[in-house]
CSV table of C-alpha atoms in Angstrom, one decimal:
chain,number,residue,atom,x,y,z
A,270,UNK,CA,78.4,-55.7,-17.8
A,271,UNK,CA,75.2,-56.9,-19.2
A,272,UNK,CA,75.1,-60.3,-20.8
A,273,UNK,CA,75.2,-61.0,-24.9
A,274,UNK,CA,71.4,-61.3,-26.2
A,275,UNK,CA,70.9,-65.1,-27.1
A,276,UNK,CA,71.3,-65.5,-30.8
A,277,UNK,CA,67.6,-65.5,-32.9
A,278,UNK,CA,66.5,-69.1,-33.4
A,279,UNK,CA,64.2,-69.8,-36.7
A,280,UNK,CA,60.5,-70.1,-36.1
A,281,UNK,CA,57.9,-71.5,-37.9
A,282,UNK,CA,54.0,-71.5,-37.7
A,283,UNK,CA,51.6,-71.3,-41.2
A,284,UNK,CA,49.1,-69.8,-39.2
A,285,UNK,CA,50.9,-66.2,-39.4
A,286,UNK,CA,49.4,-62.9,-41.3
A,287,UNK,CA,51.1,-60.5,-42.9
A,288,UNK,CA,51.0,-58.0,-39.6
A,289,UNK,CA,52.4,-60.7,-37.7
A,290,UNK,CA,55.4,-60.7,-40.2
A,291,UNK,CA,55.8,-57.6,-40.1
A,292,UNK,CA,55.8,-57.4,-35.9
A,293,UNK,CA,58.0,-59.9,-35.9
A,294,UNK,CA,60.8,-58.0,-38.3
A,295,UNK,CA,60.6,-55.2,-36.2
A,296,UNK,CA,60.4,-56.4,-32.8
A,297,UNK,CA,62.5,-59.9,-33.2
A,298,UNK,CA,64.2,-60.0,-36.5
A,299,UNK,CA,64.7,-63.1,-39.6
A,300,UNK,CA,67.1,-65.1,-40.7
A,301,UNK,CA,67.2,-66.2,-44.1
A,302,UNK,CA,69.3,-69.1,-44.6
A,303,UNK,CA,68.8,-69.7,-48.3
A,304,UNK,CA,70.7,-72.1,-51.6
A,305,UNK,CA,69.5,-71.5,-55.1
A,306,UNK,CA,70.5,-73.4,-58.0
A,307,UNK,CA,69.5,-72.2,-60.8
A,308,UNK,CA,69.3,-74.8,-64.2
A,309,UNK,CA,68.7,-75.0,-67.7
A,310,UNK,CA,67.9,-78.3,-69.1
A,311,UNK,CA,69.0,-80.2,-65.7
A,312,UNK,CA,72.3,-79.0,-66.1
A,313,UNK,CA,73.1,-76.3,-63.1
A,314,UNK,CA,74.1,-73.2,-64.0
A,315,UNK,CA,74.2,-71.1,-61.1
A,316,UNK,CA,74.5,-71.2,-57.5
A,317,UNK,CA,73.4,-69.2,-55.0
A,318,UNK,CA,74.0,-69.2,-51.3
A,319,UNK,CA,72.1,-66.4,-49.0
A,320,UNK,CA,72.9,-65.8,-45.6
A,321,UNK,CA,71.2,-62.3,-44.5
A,322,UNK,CA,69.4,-61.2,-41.0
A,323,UNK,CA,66.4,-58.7,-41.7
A,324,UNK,CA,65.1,-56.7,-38.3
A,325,UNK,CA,63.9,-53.4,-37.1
A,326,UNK,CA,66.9,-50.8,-36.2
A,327,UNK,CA,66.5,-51.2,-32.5
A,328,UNK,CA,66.8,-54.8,-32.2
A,329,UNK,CA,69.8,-54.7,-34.6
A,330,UNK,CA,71.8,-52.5,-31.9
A,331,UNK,CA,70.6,-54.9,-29.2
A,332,UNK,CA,72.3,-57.4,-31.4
A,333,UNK,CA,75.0,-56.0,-31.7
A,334,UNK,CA,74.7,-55.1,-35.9
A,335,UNK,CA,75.3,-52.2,-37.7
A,336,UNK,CA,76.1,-49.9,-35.0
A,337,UNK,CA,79.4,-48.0,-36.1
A,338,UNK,CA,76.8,-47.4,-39.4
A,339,UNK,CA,74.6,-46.4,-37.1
A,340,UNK,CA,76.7,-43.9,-35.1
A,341,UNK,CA,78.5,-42.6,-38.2
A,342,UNK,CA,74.8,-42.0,-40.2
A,343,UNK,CA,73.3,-39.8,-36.8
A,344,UNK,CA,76.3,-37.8,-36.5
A,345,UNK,CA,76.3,-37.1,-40.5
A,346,UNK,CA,72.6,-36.1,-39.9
A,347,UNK,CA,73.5,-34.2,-37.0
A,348,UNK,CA,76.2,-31.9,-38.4
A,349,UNK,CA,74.1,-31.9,-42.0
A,350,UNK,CA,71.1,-30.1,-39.9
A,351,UNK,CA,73.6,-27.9,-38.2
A,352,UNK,CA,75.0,-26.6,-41.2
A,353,UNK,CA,71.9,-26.0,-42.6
A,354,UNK,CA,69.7,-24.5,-39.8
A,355,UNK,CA,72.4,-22.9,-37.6
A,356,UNK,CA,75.5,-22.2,-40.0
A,357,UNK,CA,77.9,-23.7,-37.7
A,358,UNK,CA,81.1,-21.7,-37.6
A,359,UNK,CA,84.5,-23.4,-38.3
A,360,UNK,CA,85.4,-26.0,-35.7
A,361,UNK,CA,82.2,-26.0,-33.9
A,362,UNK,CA,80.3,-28.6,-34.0
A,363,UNK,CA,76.7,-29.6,-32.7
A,364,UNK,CA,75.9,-31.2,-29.5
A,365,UNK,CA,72.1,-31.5,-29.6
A,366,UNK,CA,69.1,-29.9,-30.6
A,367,UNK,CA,65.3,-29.9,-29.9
A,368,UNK,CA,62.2,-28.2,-30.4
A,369,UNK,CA,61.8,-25.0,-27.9
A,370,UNK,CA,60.9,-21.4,-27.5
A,371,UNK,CA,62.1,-18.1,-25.8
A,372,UNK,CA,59.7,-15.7,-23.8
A,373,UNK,CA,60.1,-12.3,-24.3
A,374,UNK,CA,59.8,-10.7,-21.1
A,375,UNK,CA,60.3,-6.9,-22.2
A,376,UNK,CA,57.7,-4.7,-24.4
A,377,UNK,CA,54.1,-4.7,-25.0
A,378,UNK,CA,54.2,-7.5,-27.2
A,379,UNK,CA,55.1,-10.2,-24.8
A,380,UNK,CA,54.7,-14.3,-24.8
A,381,UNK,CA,56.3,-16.7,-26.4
A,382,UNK,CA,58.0,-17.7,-29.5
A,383,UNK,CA,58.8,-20.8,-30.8
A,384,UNK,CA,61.6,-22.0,-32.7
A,385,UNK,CA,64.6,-24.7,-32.4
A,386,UNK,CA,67.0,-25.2,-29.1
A,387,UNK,CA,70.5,-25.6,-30.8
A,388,UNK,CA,73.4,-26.5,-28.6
A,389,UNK,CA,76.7,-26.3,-30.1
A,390,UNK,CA,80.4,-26.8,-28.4
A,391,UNK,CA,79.9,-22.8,-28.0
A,392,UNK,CA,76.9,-21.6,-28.4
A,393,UNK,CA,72.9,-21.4,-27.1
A,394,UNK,CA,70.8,-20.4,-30.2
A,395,UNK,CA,67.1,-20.4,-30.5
A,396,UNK,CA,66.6,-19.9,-34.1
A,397,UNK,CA,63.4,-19.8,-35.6
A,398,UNK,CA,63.4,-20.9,-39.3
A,399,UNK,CA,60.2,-18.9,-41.3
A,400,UNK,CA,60.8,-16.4,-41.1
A,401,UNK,CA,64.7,-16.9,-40.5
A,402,UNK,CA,65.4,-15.1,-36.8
A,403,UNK,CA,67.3,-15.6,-34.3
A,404,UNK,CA,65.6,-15.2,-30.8
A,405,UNK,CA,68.2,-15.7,-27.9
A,406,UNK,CA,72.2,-16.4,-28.6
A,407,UNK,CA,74.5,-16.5,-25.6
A,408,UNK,CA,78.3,-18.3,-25.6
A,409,UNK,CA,78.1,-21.3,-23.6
A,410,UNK,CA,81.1,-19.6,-21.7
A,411,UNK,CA,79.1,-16.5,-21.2
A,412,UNK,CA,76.6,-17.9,-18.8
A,413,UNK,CA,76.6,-17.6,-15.2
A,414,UNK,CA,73.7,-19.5,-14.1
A,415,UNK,CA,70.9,-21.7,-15.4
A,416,UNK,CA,67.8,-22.9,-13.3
A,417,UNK,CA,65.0,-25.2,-14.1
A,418,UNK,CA,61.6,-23.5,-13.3
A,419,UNK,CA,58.0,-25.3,-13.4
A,420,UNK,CA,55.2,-23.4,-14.2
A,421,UNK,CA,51.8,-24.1,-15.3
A,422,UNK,CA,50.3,-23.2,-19.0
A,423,UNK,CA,47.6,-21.5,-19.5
A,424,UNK,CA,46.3,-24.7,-20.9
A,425,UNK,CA,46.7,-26.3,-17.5
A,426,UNK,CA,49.9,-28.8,-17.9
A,427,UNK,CA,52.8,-28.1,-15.5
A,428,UNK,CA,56.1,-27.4,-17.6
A,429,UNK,CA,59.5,-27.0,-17.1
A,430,UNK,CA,61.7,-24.1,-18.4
A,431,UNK,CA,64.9,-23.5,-18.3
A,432,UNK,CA,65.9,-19.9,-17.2
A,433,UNK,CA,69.6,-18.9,-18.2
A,434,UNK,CA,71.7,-15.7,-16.8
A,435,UNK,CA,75.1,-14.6,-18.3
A,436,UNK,CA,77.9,-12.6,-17.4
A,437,UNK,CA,77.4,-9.3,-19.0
A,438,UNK,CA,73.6,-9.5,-17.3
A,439,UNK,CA,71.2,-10.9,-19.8
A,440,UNK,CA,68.3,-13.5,-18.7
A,441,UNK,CA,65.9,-15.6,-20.6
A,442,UNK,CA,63.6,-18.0,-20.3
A,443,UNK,CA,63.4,-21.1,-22.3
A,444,UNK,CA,61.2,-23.6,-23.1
A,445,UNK,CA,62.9,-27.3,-24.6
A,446,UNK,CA,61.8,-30.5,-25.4
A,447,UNK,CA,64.0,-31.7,-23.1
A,448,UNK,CA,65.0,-29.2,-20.2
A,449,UNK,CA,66.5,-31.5,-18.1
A,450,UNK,CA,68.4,-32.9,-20.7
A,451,UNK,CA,69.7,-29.5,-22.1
A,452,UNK,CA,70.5,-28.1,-18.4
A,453,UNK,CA,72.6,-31.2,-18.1
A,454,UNK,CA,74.4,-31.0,-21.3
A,455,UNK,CA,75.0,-27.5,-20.4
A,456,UNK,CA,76.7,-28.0,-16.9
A,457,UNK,CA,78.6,-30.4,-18.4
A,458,UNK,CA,80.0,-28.0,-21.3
A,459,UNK,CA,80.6,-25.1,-18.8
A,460,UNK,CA,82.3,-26.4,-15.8
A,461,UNK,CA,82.3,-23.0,-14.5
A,462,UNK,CA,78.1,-22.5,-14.7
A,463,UNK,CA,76.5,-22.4,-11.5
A,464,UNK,CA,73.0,-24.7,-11.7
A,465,UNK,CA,70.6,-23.2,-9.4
A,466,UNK,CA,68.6,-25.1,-7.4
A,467,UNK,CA,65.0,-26.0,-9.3
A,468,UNK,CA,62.9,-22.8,-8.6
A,469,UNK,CA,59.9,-23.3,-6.3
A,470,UNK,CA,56.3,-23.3,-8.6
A,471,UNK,CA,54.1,-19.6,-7.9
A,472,UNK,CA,50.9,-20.7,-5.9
A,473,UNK,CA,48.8,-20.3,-8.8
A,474,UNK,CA,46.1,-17.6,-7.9
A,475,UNK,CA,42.3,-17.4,-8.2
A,476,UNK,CA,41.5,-18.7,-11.8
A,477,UNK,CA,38.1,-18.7,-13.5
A,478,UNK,CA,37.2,-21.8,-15.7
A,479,UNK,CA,33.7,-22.6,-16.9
A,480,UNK,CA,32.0,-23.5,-19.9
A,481,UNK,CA,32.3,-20.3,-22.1
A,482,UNK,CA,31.0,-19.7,-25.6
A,483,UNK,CA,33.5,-17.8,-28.4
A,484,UNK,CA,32.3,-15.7,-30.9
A,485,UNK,CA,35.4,-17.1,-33.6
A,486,UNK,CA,35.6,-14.7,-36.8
A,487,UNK,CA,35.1,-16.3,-39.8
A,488,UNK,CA,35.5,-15.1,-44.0
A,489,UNK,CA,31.7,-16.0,-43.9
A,490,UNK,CA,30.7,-14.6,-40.7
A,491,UNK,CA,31.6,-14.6,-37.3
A,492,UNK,CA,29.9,-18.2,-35.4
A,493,UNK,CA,29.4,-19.1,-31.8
A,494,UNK,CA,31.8,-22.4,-30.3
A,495,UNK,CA,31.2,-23.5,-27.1
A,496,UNK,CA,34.3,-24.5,-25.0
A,497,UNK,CA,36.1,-24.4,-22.4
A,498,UNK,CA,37.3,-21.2,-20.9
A,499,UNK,CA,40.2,-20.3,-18.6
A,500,UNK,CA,41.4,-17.1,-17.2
A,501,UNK,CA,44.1,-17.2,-14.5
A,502,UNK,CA,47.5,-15.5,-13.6
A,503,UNK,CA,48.6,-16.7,-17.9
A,504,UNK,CA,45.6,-15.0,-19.2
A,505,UNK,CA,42.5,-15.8,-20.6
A,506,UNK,CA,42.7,-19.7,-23.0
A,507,UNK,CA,39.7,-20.8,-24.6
A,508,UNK,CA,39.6,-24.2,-26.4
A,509,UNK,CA,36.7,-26.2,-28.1
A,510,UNK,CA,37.1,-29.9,-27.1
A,511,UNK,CA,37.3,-30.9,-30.8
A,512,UNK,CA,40.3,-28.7,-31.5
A,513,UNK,CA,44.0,-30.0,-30.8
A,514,UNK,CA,45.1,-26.5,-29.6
A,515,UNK,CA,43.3,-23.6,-27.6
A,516,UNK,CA,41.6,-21.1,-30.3
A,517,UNK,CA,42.1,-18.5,-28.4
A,518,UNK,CA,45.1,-17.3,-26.1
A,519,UNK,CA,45.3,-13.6,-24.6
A,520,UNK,CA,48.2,-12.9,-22.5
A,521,UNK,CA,47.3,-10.4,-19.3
A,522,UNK,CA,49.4,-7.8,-20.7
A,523,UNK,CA,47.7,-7.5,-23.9
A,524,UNK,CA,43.8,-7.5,-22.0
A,525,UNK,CA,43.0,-4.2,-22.0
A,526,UNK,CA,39.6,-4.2,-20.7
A,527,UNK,CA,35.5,-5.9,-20.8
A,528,UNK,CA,32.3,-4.9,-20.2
A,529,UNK,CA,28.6,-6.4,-21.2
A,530,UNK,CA,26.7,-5.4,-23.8
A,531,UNK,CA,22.8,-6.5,-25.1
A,532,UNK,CA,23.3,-9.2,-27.9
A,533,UNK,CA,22.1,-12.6,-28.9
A,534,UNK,CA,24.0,-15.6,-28.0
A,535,UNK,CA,24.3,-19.3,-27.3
A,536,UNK,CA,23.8,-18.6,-23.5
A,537,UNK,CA,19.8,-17.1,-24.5
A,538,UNK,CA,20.2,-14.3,-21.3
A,539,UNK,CA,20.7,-11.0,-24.3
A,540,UNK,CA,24.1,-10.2,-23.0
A,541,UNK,CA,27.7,-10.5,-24.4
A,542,UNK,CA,30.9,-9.6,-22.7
A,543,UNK,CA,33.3,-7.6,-25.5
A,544,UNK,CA,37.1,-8.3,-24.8
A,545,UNK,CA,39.3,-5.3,-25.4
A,546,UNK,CA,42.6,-6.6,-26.7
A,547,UNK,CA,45.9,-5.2,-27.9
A,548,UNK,CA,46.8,-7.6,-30.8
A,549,UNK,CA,43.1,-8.9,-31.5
A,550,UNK,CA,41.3,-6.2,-31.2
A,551,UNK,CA,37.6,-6.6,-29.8
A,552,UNK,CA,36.8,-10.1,-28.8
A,553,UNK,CA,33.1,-11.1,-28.0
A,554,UNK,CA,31.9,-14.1,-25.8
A,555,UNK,CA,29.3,-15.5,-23.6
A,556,UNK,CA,28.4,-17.1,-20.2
A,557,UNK,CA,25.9,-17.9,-18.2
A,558,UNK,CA,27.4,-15.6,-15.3
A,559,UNK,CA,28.7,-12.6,-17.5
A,560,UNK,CA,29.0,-10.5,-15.1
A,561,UNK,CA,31.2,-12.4,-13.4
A,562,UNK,CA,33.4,-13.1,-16.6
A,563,UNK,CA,33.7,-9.2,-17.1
A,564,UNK,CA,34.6,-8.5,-13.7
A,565,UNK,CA,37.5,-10.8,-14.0
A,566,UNK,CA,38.8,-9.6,-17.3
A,567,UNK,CA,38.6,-6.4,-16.4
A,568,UNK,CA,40.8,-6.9,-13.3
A,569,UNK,CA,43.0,-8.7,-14.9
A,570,UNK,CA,43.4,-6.0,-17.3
A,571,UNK,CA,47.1,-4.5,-17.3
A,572,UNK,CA,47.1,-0.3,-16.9
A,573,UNK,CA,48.5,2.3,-18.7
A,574,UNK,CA,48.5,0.0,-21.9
A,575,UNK,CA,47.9,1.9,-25.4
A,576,UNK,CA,45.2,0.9,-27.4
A,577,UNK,CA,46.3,-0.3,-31.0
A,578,UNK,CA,46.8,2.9,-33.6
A,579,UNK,CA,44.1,1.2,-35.9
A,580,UNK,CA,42.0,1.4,-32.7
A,581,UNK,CA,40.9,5.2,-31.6
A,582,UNK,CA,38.0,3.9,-29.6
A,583,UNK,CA,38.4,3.2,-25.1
A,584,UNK,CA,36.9,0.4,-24.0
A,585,UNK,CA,33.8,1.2,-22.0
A,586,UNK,CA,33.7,0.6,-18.2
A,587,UNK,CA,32.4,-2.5,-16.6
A,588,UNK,CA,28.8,-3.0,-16.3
């Protein structure tokens, strides 16, 4: 049982700024302790007495204030997002939700798509919002097992998904903003779910990563950025260091092939390596070693993978 917080003692100083105000409102809280009497002609008319405590949300719960407003406002929030993203279904109500994704794992199209994790007393949704879809729905009593798995991205940062299996066969992987927190509220929904151990992470294999130049299309003209450039077991990620997210992201199954061609670029040797994709076409970039560049991509390249109908043209062998 942890001990009542000691009750906020007045403080004064006239050396204080405005941001020192304002950090202490948030942080510590105010009293105001204030009598007002107002008068006309020295005769008092009215009286005011003011008793009020002014602080930041957080140090009002410490305090022990306002938390059944508190509570009641979240769970109106809660089951007012609900209704409006998920369309809750009589009698079911919201647990939590977060930011996420589901990978499809099946077709030529493969990789990721993000949307919202919404767990409800009975469901597992990821819904994406624009345009309206739902990616992955299962019962929360239809799963058999769920598994945390770490992997790394093909930016590089080690991540933790959360693979689900159910009864009638289905499994999907997801990604949450919280894994653990969502395989925990799930065990605890579904006695009967099995948790898996935590899958062991893949030894990643041989990646290439080098400075690498991208030839990114433009309205007025396609223009050379230099970068960084990554191709491993994920696929090939290219990302300027002045951009937030990678520019360029091809999955393996969608690289269809490369080879070199003669053209100008910023590494000044006349050669370009031309990317064969499935979604984004024909994708040119340079390196000092391009050669070694095309011999990757091109082994990385997944077989027996139809070019694009808007694209009649097979991408020439490696040079």
């Amino acid at each position: 049982m942890t001990e009542p917080r000691p009750a906020m003692k007045p403080t004064r100083d006239p050396r204080v700024t405005l941001d020192d105000l304002v950090e202490v409102l948030l942080n510590k809280g105010a009293v105001l302790h204030l009598d007002l009497i107002v008068a006309v002609a020295d005769i008092p008319l009215i009286g005011v007495s003011l008793r009020a405590a002014i602080a930041g949300m957080e140090t009002m719960l410490e305090y022990g204030m306002l938390r059944q407003w508190d509570e009641s406002t979240r769970a109106w929030a809660e089951r007012s997002a609900g209704r409006r993203e998920l369309d809750l279904r009589a009698g079911e109500s919201l647990v939590t939700r977060m930011p996420g994704g589901h990978l499809l794992e099946e077709g030529v199209y493969t990789g990721w798509r993000p949307g919202g994790v919404h767990l409800t007393d009975q469901r597992l949704v990821v819904l994406r919002r624009d345009p309206r879809e739902v990616l992955f729905e299962a019962g929360v009593r239809d799963l058999r097992t769920v598994q945390l798995e770490t992997e790394t991205s093909v930016g590089g940062e080690r991540r933790t998904r959360l693979r689900v299996a159910t009864l009638d066969g289905r499994t999907a992987l997801l990604s949450a903003a919280d894994p653990h927190g969502l395989h925990e509220a799930l065990t605890h929904l579904n006695p009967g779910l099995t948790a898996l151990p935590a899958a062991p992470e893949a030894a990643p294999a041989d990646e290439v990563e080098e400075h690498l130049w991208y030839q990114e299309p433009r309205r007025s003209g396609p223009l050379w950025r230099g970068g960084k450039g990554r191709l491993g077991p994920t696929g090939l990620m290219w990302k300027s260091p002045l951009d937030a997210r990678p520019a360029l992201v091809v999955p393996p199954g969608e690289i269809l092939g490369a080879h070199i061609e003669p053209g100008r670029s910023p590494a000044g040797d006349g050669l370009v390596i031309v990317l064969e994709t499935v979604s984004q076409g024909r994708v040119t970039l340079a390196a000092e070693q391009p050669r070694r560049w095309a011999d990757a991509l091109a082994a990385t390249a997944a077989p027996d993978v139809p070019l694009a109908p808007d694209r009649p043209d097979t991408p020439a062998p490696v040079a």
